[in-house]
CSV table of C-alpha atoms in Angstrom, one decimal:
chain,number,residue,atom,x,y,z
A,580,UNK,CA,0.0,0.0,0.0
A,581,UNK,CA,0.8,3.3,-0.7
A,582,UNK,CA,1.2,6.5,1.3
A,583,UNK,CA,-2.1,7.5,3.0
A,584,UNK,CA,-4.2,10.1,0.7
A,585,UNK,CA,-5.7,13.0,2.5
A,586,UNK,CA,-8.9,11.6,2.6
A,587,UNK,CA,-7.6,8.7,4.3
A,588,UNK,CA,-5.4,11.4,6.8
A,589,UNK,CA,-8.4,12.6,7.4
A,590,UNK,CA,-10.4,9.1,8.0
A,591,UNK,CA,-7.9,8.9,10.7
A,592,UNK,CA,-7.9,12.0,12.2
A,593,UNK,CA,-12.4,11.7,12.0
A,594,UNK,CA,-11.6,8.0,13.9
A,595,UNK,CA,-13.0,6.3,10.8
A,596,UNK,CA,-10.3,4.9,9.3
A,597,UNK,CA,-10.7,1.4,8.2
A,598,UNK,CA,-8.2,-1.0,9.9
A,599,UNK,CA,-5.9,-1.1,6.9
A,600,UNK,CA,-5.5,2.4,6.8
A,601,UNK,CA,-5.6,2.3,10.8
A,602,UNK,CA,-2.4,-0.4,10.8
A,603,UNK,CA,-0.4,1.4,7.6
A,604,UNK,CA,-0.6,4.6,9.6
A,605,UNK,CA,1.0,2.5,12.1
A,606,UNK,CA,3.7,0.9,10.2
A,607,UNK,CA,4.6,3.7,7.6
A,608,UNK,CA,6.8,6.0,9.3
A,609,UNK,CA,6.3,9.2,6.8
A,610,UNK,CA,1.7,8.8,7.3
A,611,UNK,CA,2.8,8.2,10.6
A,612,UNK,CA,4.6,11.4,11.2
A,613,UNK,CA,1.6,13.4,9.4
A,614,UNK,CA,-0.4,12.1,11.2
A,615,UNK,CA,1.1,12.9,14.4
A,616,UNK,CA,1.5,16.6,13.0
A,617,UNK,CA,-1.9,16.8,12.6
A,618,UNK,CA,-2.9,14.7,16.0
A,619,UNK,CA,0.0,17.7,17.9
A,620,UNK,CA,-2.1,20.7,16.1
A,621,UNK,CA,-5.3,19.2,16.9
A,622,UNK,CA,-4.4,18.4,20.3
A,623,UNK,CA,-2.9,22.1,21.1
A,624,UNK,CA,-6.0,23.9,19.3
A,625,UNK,CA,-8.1,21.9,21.8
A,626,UNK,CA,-6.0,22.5,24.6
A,627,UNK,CA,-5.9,26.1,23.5
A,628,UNK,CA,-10.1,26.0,23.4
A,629,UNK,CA,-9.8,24.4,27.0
A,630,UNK,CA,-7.7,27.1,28.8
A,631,UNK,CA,-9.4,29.7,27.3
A,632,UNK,CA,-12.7,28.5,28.4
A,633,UNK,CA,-11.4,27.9,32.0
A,634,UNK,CA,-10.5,31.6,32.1
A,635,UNK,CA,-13.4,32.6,30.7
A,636,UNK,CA,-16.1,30.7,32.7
A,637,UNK,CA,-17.5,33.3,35.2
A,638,UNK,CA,-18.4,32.3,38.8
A,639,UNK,CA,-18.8,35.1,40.2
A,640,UNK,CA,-22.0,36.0,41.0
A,641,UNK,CA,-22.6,39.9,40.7
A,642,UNK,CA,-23.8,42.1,43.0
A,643,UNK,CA,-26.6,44.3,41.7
A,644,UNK,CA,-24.5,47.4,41.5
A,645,UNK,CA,-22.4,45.8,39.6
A,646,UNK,CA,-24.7,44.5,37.1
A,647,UNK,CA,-25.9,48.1,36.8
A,648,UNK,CA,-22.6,48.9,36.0
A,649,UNK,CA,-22.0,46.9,33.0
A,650,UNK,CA,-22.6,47.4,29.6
A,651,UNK,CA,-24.2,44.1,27.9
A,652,UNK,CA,-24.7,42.8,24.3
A,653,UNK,CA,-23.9,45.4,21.5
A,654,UNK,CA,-23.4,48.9,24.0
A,655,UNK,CA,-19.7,46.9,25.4
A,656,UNK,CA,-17.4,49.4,24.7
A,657,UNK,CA,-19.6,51.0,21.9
A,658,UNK,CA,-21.5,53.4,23.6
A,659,UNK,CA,-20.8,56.9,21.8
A,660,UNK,CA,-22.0,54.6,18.8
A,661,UNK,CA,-25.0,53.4,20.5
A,662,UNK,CA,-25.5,57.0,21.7
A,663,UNK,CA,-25.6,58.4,18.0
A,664,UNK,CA,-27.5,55.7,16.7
A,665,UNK,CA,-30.1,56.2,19.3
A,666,UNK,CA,-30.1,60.6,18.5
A,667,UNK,CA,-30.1,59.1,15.1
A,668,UNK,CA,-33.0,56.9,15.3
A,669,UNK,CA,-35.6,59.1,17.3
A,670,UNK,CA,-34.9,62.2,15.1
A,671,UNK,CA,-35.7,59.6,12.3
A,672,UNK,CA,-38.8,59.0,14.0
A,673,UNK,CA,-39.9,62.5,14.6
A,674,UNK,CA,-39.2,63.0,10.6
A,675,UNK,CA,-41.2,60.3,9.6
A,676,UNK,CA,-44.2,61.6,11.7
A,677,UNK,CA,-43.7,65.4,10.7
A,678,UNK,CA,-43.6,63.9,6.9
A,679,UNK,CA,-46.7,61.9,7.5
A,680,UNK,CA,-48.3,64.3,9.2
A,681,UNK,CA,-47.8,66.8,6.3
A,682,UNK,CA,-49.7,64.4,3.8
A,683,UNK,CA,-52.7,66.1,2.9
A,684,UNK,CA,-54.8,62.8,3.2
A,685,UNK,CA,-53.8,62.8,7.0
A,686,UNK,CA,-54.6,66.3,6.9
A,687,UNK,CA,-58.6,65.9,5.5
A,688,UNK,CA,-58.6,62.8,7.8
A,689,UNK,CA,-57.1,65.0,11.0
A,690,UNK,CA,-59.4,67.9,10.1
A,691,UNK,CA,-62.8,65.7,10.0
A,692,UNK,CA,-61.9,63.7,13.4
A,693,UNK,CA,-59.6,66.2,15.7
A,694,UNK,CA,-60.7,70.0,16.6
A,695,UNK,CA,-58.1,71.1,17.6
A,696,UNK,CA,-59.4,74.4,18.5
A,697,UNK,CA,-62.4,75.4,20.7
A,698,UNK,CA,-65.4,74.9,18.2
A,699,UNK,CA,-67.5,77.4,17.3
A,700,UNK,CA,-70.7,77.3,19.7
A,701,UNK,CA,-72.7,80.7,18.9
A,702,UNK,CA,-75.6,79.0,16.9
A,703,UNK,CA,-76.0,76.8,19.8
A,704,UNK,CA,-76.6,79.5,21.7
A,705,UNK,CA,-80.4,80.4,23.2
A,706,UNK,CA,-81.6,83.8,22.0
A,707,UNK,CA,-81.3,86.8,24.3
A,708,UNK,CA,-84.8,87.1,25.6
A,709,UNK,CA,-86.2,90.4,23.6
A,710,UNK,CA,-85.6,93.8,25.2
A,711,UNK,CA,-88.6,96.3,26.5
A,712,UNK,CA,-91.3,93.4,26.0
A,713,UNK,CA,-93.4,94.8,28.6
A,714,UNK,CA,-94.3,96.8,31.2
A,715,UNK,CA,-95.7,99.9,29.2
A,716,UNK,CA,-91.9,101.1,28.2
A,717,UNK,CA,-90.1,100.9,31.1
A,718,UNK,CA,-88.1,97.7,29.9
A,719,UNK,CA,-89.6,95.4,32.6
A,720,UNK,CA,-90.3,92.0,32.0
A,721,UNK,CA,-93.2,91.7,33.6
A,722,UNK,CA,-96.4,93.0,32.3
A,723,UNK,CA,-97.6,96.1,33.7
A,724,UNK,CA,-100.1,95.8,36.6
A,725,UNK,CA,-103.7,96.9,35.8
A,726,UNK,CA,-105.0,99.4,38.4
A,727,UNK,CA,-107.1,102.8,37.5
A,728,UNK,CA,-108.2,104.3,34.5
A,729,UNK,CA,-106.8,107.4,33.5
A,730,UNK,CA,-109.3,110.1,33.1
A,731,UNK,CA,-110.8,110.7,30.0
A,732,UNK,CA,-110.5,113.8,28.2
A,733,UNK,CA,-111.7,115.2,24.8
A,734,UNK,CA,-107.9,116.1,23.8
A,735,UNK,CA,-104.9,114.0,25.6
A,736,UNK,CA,-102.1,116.4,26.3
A,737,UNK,CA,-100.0,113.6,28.3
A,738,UNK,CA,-100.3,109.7,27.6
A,739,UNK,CA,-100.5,107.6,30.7
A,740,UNK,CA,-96.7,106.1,31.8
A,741,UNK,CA,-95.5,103.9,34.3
A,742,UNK,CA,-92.8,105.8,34.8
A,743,UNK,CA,-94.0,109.5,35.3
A,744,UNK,CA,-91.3,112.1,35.3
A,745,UNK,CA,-90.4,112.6,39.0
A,746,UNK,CA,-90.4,116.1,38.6
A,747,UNK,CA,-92.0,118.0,35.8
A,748,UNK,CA,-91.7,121.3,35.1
A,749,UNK,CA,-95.1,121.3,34.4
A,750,UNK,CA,-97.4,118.5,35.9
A,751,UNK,CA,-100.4,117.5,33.8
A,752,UNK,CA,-102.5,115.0,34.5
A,753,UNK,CA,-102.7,112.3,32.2
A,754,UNK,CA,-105.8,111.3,30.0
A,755,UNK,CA,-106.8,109.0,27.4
A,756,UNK,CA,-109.3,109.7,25.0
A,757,UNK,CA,-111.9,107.4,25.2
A,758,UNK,CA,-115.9,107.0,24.8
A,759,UNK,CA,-117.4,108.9,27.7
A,760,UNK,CA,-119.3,105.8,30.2
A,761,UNK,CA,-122.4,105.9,30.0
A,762,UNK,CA,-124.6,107.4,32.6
A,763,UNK,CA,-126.1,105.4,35.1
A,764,UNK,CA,-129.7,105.1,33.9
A,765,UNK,CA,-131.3,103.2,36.8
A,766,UNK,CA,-129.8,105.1,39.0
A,767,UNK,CA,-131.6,108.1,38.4
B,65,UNK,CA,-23.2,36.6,34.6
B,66,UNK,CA,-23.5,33.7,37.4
B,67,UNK,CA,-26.1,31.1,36.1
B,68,UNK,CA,-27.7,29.4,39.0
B,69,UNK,CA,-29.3,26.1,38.5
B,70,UNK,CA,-32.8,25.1,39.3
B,71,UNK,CA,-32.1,22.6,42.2
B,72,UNK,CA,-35.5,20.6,41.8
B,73,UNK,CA,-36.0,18.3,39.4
B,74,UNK,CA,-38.6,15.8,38.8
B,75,UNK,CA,-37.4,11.7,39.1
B,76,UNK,CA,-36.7,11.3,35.3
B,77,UNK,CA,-33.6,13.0,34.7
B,78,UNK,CA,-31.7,10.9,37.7
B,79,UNK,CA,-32.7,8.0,35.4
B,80,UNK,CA,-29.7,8.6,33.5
B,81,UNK,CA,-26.9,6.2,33.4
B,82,UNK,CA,-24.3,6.8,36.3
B,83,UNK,CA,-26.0,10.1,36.8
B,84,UNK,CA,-28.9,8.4,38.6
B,85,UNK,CA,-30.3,10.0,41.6
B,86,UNK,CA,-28.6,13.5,41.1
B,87,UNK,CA,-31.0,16.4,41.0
B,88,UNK,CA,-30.9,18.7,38.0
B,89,UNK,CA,-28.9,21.4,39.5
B,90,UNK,CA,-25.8,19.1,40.1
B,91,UNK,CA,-26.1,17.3,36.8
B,92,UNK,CA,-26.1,20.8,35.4
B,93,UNK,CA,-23.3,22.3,37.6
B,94,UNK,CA,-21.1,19.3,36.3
B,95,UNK,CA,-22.1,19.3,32.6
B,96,UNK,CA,-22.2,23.5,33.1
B,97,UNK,CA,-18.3,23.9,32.1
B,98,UNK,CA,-18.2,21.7,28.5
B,99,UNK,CA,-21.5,23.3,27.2
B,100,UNK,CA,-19.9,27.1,28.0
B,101,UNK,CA,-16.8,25.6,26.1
B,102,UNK,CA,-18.7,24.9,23.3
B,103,UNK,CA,-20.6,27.7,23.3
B,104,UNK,CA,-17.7,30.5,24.0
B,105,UNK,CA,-15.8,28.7,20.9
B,106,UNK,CA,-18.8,28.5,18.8
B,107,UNK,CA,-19.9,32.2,19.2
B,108,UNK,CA,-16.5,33.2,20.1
B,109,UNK,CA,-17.9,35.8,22.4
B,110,UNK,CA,-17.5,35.5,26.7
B,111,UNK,CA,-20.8,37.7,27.3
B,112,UNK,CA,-22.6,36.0,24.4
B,113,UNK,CA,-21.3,32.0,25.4
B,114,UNK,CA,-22.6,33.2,29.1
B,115,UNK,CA,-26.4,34.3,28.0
B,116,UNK,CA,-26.5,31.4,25.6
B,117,UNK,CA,-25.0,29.0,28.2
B,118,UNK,CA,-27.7,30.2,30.9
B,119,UNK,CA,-30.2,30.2,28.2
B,120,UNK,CA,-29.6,26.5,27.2
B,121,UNK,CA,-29.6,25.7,30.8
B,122,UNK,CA,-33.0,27.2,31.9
B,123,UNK,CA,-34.5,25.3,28.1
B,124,UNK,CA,-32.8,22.1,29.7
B,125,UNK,CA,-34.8,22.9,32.8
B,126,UNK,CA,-37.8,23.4,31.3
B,127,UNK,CA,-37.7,20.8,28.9
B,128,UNK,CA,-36.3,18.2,32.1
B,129,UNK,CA,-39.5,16.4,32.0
B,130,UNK,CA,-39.4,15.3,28.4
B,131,UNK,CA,-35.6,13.7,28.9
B,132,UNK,CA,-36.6,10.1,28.1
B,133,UNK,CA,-33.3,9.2,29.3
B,134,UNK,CA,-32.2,7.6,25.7
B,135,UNK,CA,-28.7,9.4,25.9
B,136,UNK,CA,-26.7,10.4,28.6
B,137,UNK,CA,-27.5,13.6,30.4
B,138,UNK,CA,-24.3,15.4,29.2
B,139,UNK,CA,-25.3,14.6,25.3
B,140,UNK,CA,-29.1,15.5,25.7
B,141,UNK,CA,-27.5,19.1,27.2
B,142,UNK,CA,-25.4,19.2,24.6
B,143,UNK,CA,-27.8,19.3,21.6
B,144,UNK,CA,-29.8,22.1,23.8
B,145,UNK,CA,-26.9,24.1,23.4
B,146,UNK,CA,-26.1,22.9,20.1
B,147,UNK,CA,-30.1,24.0,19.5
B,148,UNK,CA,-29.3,27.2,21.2
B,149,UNK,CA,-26.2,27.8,18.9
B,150,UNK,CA,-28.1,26.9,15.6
B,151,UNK,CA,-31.1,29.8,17.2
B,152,UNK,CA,-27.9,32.5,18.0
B,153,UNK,CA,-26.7,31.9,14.3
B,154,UNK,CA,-29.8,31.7,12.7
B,155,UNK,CA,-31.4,34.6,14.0
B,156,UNK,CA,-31.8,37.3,11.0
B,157,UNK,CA,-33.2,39.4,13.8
B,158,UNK,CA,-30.6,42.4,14.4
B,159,UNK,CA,-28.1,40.2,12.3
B,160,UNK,CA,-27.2,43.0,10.0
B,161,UNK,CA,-26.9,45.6,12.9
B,162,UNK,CA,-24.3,42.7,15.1
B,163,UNK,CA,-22.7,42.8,12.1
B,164,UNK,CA,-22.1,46.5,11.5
B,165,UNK,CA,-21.8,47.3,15.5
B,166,UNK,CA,-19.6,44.9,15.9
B,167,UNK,CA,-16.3,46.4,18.2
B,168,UNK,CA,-13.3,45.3,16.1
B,169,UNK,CA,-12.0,43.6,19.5
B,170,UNK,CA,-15.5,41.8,19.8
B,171,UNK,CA,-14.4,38.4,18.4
B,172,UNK,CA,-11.9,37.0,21.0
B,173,UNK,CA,-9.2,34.1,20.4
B,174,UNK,CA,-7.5,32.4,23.2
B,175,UNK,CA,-4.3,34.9,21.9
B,176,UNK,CA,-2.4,34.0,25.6
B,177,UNK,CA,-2.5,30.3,25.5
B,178,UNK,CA,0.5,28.6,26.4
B,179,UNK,CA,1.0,25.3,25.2
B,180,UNK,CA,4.2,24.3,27.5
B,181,UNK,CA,6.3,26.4,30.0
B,182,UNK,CA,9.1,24.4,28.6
B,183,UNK,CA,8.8,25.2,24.7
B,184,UNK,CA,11.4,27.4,23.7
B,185,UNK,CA,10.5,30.8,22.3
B,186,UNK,CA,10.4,29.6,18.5
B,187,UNK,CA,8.4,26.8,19.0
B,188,UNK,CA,5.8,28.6,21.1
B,189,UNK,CA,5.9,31.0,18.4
B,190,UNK,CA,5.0,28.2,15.7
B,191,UNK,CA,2.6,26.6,18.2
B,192,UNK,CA,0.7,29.3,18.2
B,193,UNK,CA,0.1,30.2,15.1
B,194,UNK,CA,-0.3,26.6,14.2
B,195,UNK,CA,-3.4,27.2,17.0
B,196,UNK,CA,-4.3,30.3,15.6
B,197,UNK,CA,-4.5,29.6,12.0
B,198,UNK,CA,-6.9,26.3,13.1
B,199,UNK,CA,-9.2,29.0,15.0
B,200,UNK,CA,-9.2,31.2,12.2
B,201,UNK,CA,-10.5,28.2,10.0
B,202,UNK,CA,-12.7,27.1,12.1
B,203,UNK,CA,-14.5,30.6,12.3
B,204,UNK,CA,-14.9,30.9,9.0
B,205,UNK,CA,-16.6,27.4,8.5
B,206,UNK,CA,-20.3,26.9,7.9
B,207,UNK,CA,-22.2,26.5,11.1
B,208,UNK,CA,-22.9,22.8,10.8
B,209,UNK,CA,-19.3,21.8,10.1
B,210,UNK,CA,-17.9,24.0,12.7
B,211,UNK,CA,-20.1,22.4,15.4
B,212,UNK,CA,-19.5,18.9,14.5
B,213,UNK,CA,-15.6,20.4,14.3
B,214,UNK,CA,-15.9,21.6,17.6
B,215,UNK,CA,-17.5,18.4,19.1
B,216,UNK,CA,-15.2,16.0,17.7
B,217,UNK,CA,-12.0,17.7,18.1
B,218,UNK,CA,-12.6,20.3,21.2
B,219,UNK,CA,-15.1,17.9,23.1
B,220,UNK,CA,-13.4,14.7,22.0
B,221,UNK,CA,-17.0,13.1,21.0
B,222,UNK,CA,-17.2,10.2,18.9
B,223,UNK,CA,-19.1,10.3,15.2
B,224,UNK,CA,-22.3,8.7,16.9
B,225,UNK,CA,-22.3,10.9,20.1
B,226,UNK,CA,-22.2,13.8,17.5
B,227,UNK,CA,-25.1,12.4,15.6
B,228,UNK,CA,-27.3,12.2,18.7
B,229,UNK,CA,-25.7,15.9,19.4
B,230,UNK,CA,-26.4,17.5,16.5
B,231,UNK,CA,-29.6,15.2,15.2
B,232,UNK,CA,-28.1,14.5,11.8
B,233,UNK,CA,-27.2,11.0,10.3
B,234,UNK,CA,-24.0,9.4,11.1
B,235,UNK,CA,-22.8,9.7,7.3
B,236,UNK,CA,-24.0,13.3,7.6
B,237,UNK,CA,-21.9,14.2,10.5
B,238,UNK,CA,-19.3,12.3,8.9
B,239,UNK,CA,-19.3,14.8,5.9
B,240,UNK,CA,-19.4,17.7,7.5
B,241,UNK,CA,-16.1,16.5,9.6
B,242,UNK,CA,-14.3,15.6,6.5
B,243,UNK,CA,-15.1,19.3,4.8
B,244,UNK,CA,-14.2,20.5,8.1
B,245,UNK,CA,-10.9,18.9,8.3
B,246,UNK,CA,-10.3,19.6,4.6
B,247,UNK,CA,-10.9,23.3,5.3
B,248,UNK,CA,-8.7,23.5,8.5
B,249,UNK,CA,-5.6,21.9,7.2
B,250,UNK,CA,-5.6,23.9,3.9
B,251,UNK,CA,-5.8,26.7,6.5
B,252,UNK,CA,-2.5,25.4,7.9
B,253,UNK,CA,-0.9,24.3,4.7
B,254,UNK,CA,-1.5,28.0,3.8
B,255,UNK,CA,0.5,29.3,6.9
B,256,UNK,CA,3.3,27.2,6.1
């Protein structure tokens, strides 16, 4: 048999090597010496894995200050990174909204939902109740009372008001014109 | 990041093997050092192999009551992290962004390793770049090759312990090691 191929090297190295290529590899000095090359670096890479994991493997168990402390995951050691991606990322937010917010479909829909100002509430409104309704002119809103006639005169030189002048220059008494009564017939 | 273990467990898991009558926290305490190694050199990452190692842990403790016992305890935790590795990898969530944010110093290498006190300078020189040139190969493998990579040569599993590992047929797994190994010592042939 001939030298080992690599596939065969490698057969051996996997621990599937048939037991021909199992006893050359033990009698042939050169596959033999590959071999061990190989078996040396394989052996140191794992020993190498080993150590590192040893140093590696935390068992210490932090305190909770400590854990505040740390920075995990993709912030370790990038934080002015983090820091401008984060500015980065909210003002890229707030531009997308201002954008959106700008489309004038968002507009007509904003305008028929939102009021965004106090709304108009004037026609709702009741009516002022009318000025000078009653009360014979003197802007009262209760009907004037009914008490005595005024005289009756031929000519009216000063209508009847519920609100007299308190002090006339000249006083007249006020009239109406009106049907004289009748007299009283029986009575007579 | 501490991960403490749930210390109850129901009978089924302390149906395992020689593992019988341990609870789940010890059975996890014991098997907690070989799944973080296999998670820090998957992921490459100490934070990241910690989350994911307390991650697959909590899953395993969740999950304890559907361990039929037909593998040891150690390989049914072991394809949980494997699981939890394939979820890491796989997640297209945020993937560009780990990418892009990623420090420069954020994929570690065990850079201070020392083979042998004894080695003289030149050779600890070679040995570890021999070292480093594997762990640079392996990094850049496909995530199916690397783990079966990583289990047979780092974890020292055997092709069938893989398959049960990793869920994939024995010829499979097979495959995948010999790409793996193909890929690797080009990697070192190169450094030559």
């Amino acid at each position: 048999m001939s030298h080992l191929s690599s596939e065969q090297i490698s057969n051996c190295l996997m621990g599937s090597a048939t037991s021909a290529e199992t006893r050359h590899a033990g009698e042939c000095r050169a596959c033999r010496a590959e071999l061990e090359r190989l078996e040396t670096a394989l052996a140191r890479f794992r020993s190498s894995v080993r150590q590192w994991s040893n140093e590696n493997e935390n068992t210490h168990v932090y305190t909770d200050s400590e854990q505040r402390g740390v920075a995990y995951g993709l912030y370790r050691g990038n934080e002015t990174l983090a820091g401008f991606g984060s500015v980065l990322i909210h003002a890229g937010v707030l531009g997308l909204l201002l954008a959106l917010g700008s489309l004038k479909p968002v507009r007509m829909a904003v305008k028929e939902t939102v009021s965004f100002v106090a709304p108009d509430l004037r026609p709702f409104k009741p009516a002022k109740p009318a000025q000078g309704g009653g009360g014979g002119g003197a802007r009262e809103l209760l009907d004037a009372s009914k008490g005595k006639l005024p005289k009756i005169a031929p000519k009216q030189f000063t209508p009847p008001r519920v609100d007299p002048p308190p002090d006339p220059k000249l006083p007249v008494l006020p009239t109406i014109v009106a049907d004289q009564p009748l007299p009283n017939i029986q009575a007579n | 990041m501490a991960v403490e273990t749930p210390a109850v467990v129901d009978g089924s898991v302390g149906e395992t093997g020689g593992e019988t009558g341990e609870d789940f926290g010890s059975l996890a305490e014991r098997h907690r050092s070989r799944v973080f190694r296999f998670i820090l050199a998957s992921v490459r990452n100490r934070e990241t192999a910690e989350n994911l190692t307390q991650d697959c842990l909590i899953r395993a403790y969740k999950a304890r009551g559907r361990f039929r016992g037909d593998a040891a305890f150690g390989t049914w935790l072991m394809r949980i992290a494997a699981n939890v590795v394939h979820s890491h990898e796989a997640s297209g969530r945020l993937k560009f962004w780990r990418r892009a944010l990623r420090p420069a110093g954020d994929s570690e290498e065990p850079v201070d390793w020392v083979p042998d006190r004894q080695m003289s300078p030149e050779a600890l020189a070679l040995a570890r770049e021999q070292v480093n040139a594997i762990w640079r190969a392996a990094a850049r493998l496909p995530e199916k090759q690397r783990t079966v990579f990583l289990l047979r040569f780092v974890e020292d599993m055997e092709l069938l312990e893989i398959s049960a590992v990793t869920g994939m047929k024995e010829g499979t797994v097979k495959t995948h090691l010999f790409r793996a190994l193909k890929a690797v010592r080009s990697a070192m042939e190169d450094r030559k």
